mmCIF file of C-alpha atoms in Angstrom:
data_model
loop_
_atom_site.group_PDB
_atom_site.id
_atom_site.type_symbol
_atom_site.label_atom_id
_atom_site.label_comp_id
_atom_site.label_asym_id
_atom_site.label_seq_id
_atom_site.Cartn_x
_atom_site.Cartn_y
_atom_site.Cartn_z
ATOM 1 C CA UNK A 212 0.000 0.000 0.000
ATOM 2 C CA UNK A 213 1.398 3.462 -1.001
ATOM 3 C CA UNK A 214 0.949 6.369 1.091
ATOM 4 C CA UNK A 215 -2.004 8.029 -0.787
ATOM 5 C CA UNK A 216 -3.543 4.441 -0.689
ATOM 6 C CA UNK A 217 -3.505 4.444 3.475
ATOM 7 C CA UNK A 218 -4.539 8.485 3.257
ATOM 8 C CA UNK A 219 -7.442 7.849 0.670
ATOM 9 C CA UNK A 220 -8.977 4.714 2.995
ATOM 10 C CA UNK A 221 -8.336 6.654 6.072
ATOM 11 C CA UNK A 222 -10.042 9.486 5.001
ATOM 12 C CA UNK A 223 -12.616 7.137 3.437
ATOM 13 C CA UNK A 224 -13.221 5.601 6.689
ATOM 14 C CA UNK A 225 -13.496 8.601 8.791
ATOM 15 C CA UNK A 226 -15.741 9.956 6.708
ATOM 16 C CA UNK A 227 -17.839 6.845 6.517
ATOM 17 C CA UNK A 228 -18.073 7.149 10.729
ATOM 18 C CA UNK A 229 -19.160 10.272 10.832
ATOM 19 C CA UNK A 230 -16.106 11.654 12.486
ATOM 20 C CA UNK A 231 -14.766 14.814 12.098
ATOM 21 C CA UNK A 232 -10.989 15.282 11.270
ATOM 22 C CA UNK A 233 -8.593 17.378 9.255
ATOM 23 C CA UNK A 234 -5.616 16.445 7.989
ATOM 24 C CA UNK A 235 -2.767 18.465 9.287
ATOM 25 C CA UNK A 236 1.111 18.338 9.741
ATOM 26 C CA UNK A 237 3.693 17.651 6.525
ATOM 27 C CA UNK A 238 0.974 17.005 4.429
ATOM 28 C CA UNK A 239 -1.041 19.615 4.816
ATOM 29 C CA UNK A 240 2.022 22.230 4.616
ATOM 30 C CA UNK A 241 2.737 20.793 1.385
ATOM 31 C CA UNK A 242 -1.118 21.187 0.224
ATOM 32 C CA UNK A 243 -1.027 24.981 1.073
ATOM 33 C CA UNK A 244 2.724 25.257 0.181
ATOM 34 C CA UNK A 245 6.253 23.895 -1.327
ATOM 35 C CA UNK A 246 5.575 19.727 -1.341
ATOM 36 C CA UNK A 247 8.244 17.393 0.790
ATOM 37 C CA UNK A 248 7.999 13.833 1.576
ATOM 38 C CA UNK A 249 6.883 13.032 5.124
ATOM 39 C CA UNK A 250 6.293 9.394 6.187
ATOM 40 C CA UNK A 251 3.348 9.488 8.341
ATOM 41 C CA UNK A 252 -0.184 11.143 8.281
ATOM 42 C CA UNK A 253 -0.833 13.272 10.947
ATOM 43 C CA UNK A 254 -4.907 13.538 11.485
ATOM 44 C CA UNK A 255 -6.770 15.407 13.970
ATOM 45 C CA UNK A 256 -10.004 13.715 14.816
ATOM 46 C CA UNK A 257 -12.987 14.607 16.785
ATOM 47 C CA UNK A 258 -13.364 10.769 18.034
ATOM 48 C CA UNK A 259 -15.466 9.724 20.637
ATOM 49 C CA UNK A 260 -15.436 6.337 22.629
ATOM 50 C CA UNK A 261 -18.708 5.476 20.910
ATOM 51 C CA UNK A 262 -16.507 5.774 17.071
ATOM 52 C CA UNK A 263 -13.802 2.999 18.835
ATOM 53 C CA UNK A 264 -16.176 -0.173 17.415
ATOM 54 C CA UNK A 265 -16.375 1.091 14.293
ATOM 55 C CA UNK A 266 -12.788 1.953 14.085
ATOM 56 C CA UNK A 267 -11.489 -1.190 14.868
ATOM 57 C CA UNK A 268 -13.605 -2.752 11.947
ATOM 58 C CA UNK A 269 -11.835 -0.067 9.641
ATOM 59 C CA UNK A 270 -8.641 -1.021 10.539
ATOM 60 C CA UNK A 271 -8.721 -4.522 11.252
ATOM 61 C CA UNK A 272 -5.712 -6.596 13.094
ATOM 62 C CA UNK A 273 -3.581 -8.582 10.706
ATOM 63 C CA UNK A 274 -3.853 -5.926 8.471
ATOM 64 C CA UNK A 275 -3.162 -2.979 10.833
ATOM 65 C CA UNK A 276 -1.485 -2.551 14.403
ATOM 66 C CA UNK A 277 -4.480 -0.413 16.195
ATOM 67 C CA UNK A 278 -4.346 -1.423 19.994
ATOM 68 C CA UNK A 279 -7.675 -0.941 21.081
ATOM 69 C CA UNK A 280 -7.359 -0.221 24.674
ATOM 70 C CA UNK A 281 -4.699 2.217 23.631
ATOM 71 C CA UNK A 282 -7.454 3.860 21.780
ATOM 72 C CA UNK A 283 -9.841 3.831 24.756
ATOM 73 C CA UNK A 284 -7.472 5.738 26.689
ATOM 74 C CA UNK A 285 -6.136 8.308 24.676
ATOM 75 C CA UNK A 286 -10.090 9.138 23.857
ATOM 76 C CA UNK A 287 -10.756 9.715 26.880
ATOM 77 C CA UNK A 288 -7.881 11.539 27.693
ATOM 78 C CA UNK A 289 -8.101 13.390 24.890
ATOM 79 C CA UNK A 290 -4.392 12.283 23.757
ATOM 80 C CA UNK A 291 -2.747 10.392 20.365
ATOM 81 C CA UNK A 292 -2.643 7.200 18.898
ATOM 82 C CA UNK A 293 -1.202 5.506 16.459
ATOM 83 C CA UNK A 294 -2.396 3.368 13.316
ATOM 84 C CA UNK A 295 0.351 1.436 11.478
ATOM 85 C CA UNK A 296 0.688 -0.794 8.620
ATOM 86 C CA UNK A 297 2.872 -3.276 9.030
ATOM 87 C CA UNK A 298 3.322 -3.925 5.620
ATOM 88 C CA UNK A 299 4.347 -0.939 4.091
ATOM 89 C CA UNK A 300 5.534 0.675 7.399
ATOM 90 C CA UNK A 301 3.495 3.534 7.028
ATOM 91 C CA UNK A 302 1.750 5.342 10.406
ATOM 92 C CA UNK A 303 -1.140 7.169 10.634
ATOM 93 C CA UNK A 304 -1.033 9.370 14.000
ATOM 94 C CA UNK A 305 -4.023 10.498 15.229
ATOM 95 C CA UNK A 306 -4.638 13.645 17.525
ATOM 96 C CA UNK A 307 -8.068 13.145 19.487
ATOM 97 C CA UNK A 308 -9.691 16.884 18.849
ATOM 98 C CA UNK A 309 -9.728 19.253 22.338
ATOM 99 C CA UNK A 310 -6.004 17.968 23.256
ATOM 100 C CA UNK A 311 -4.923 21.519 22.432
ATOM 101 C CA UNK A 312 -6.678 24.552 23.747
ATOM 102 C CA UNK A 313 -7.463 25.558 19.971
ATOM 103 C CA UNK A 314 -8.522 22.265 19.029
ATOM 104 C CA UNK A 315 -12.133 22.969 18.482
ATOM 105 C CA UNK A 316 -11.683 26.468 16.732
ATOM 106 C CA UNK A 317 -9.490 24.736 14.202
ATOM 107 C CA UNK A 318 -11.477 22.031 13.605
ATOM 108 C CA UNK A 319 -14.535 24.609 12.537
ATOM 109 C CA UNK A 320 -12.282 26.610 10.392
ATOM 110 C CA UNK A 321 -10.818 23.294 8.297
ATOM 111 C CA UNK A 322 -10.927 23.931 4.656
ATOM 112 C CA UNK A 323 -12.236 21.052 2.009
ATOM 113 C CA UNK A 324 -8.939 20.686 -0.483
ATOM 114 C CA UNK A 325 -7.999 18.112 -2.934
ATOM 115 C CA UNK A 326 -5.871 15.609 -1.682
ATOM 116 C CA UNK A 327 -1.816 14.810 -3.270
ATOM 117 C CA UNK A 328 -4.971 11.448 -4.756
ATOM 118 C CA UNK A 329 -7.292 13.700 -6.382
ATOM 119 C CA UNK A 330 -9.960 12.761 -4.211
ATOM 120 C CA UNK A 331 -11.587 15.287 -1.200
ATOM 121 C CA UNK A 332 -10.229 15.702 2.150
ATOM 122 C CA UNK A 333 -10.572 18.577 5.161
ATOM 123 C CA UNK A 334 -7.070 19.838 5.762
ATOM 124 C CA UNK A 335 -6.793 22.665 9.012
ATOM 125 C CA UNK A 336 -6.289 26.027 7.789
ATOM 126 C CA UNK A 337 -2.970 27.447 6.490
ATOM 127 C CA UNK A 338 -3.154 29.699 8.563
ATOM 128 C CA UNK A 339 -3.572 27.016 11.980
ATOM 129 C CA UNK A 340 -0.582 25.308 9.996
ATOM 130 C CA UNK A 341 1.286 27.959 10.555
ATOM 131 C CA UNK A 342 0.785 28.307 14.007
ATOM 132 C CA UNK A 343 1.369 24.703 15.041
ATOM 133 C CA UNK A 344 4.769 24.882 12.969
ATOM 134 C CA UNK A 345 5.233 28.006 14.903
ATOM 135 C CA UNK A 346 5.150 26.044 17.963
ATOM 136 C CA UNK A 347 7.559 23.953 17.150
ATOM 137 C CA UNK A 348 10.144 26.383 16.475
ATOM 138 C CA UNK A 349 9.323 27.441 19.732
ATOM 139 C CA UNK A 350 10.344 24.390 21.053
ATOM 140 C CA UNK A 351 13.383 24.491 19.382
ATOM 141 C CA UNK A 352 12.243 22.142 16.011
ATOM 142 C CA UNK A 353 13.083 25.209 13.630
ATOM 143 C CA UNK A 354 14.573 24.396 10.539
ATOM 144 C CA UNK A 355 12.076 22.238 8.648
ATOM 145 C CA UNK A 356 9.110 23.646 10.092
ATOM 146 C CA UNK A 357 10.579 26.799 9.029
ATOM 147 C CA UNK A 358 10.777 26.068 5.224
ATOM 148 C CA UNK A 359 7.372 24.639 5.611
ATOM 149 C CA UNK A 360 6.007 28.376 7.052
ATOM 150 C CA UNK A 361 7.952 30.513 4.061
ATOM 151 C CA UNK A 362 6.670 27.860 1.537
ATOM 152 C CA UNK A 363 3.263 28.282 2.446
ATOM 153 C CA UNK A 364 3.682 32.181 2.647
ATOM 154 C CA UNK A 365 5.215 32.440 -0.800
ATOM 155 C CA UNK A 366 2.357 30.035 -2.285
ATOM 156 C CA UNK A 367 -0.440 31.284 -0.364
ATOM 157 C CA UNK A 368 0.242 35.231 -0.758
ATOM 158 C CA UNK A 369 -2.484 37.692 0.782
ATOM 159 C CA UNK A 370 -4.392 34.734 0.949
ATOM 160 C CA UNK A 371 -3.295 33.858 4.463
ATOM 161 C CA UNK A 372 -5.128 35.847 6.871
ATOM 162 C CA UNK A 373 -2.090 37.584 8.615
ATOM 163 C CA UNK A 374 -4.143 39.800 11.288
ATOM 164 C CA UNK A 375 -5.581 36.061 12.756
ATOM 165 C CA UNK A 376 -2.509 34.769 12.997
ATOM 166 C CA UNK A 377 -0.864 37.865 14.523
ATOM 167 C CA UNK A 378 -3.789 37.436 17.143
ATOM 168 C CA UNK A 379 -3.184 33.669 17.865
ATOM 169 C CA UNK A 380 0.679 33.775 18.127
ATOM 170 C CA UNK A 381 0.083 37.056 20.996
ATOM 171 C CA UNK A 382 -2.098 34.677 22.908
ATOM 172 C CA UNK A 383 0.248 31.878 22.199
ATOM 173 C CA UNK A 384 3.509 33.498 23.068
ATOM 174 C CA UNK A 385 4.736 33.411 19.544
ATOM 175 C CA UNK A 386 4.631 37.222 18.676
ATOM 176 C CA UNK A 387 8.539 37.468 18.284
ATOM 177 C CA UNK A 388 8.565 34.146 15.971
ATOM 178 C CA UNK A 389 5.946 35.544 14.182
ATOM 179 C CA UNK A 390 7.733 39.000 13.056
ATOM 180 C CA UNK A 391 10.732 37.253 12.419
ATOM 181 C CA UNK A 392 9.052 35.215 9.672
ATOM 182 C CA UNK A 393 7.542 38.498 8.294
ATOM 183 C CA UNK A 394 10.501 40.044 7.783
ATOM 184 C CA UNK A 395 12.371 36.284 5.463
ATOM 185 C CA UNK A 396 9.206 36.737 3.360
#
């Protein structure tokens, strides 16, 4: 299975459940920006203990590692797992919506893109991209996720909404990272 093979049944899946998600991370940089390759899918996903059941039929053993009780938890703790396929050695990590204190405001301002398949898929906003890369320079994870920014600011133009993310990045304690990007574009 290639890559856009696990993204288009995940998506697929989710979709089929009735839970929300958004693809975010590498991939959905490279959707709003300059393309890289990335090895896993990072999803957010709105899941709730009453989706596990159905999940575990999605993705069943022997054809992916999904521990189920690993699931349980980080649903209710409002944490990650992980899917994997074994065979191809691809991972799908998925963030349970409401872990971050933005979760829910990002998952209403998702945008419906076409996917690196051709098929449909919600991707967060650039502009949430940003911010989340953001963090990670904070953290000290700078150089990648700072191509990925300037990418997606030279693609996107005056189509990223500069004022919301000047607001998000005061209450996140990112103002300083912010300029500094403002002034390499």
């Amino acid at each position: 299975m290639e890559q856009n093979d696990l993204l288009r049944y995940t998506i697929r899946s989710l979709e089929e459940l009735e839970i929300a998600y958004m693809i975010e991370g590498s991939l959905a940089s490279s959707a709003y920006g300059e393309p890289r390759l990335t090895n896993d899918i990072d999803i957010v996903a709105d899941l709730q203990l009453e989706h596990i059941p159905g999940l575990m039929t999605k993705f069943p053993a022997g054809q992916f590692y999904l521990d189920e009780e690993a699931v349980r938890r980080e649903v209710s703790r409002r944490g990650q797992f992980n899917i994997i396929h074994p065979t191809s050695g691809y991972k799908i990590d998925i963030f349970i919506c409401g872990q971050y204190p933005f979760g829910r405001l990002e998952l209403s301002r998702r945008h419906r893109l076409e996917a690196p398949d051709g098929e449909h898929a919600f991707f967060v906003s650039p502009e949430d991209v940003i911010l989340k890369k953001m963090e990670y320079i904070h953290i000290g994870q700078s150089e990648r996720q700072l191509r990925d920014i300037l990418g997606m600011l030279r693609v996107q133009g005056k189509q990223i909404d500069e004022t919301y993310i000047g607001l998000r990045a005061s209450r996140m304690g990112l103002t300083e990272i912010w300029k500094s990007i403002l002034q390499q574009v």
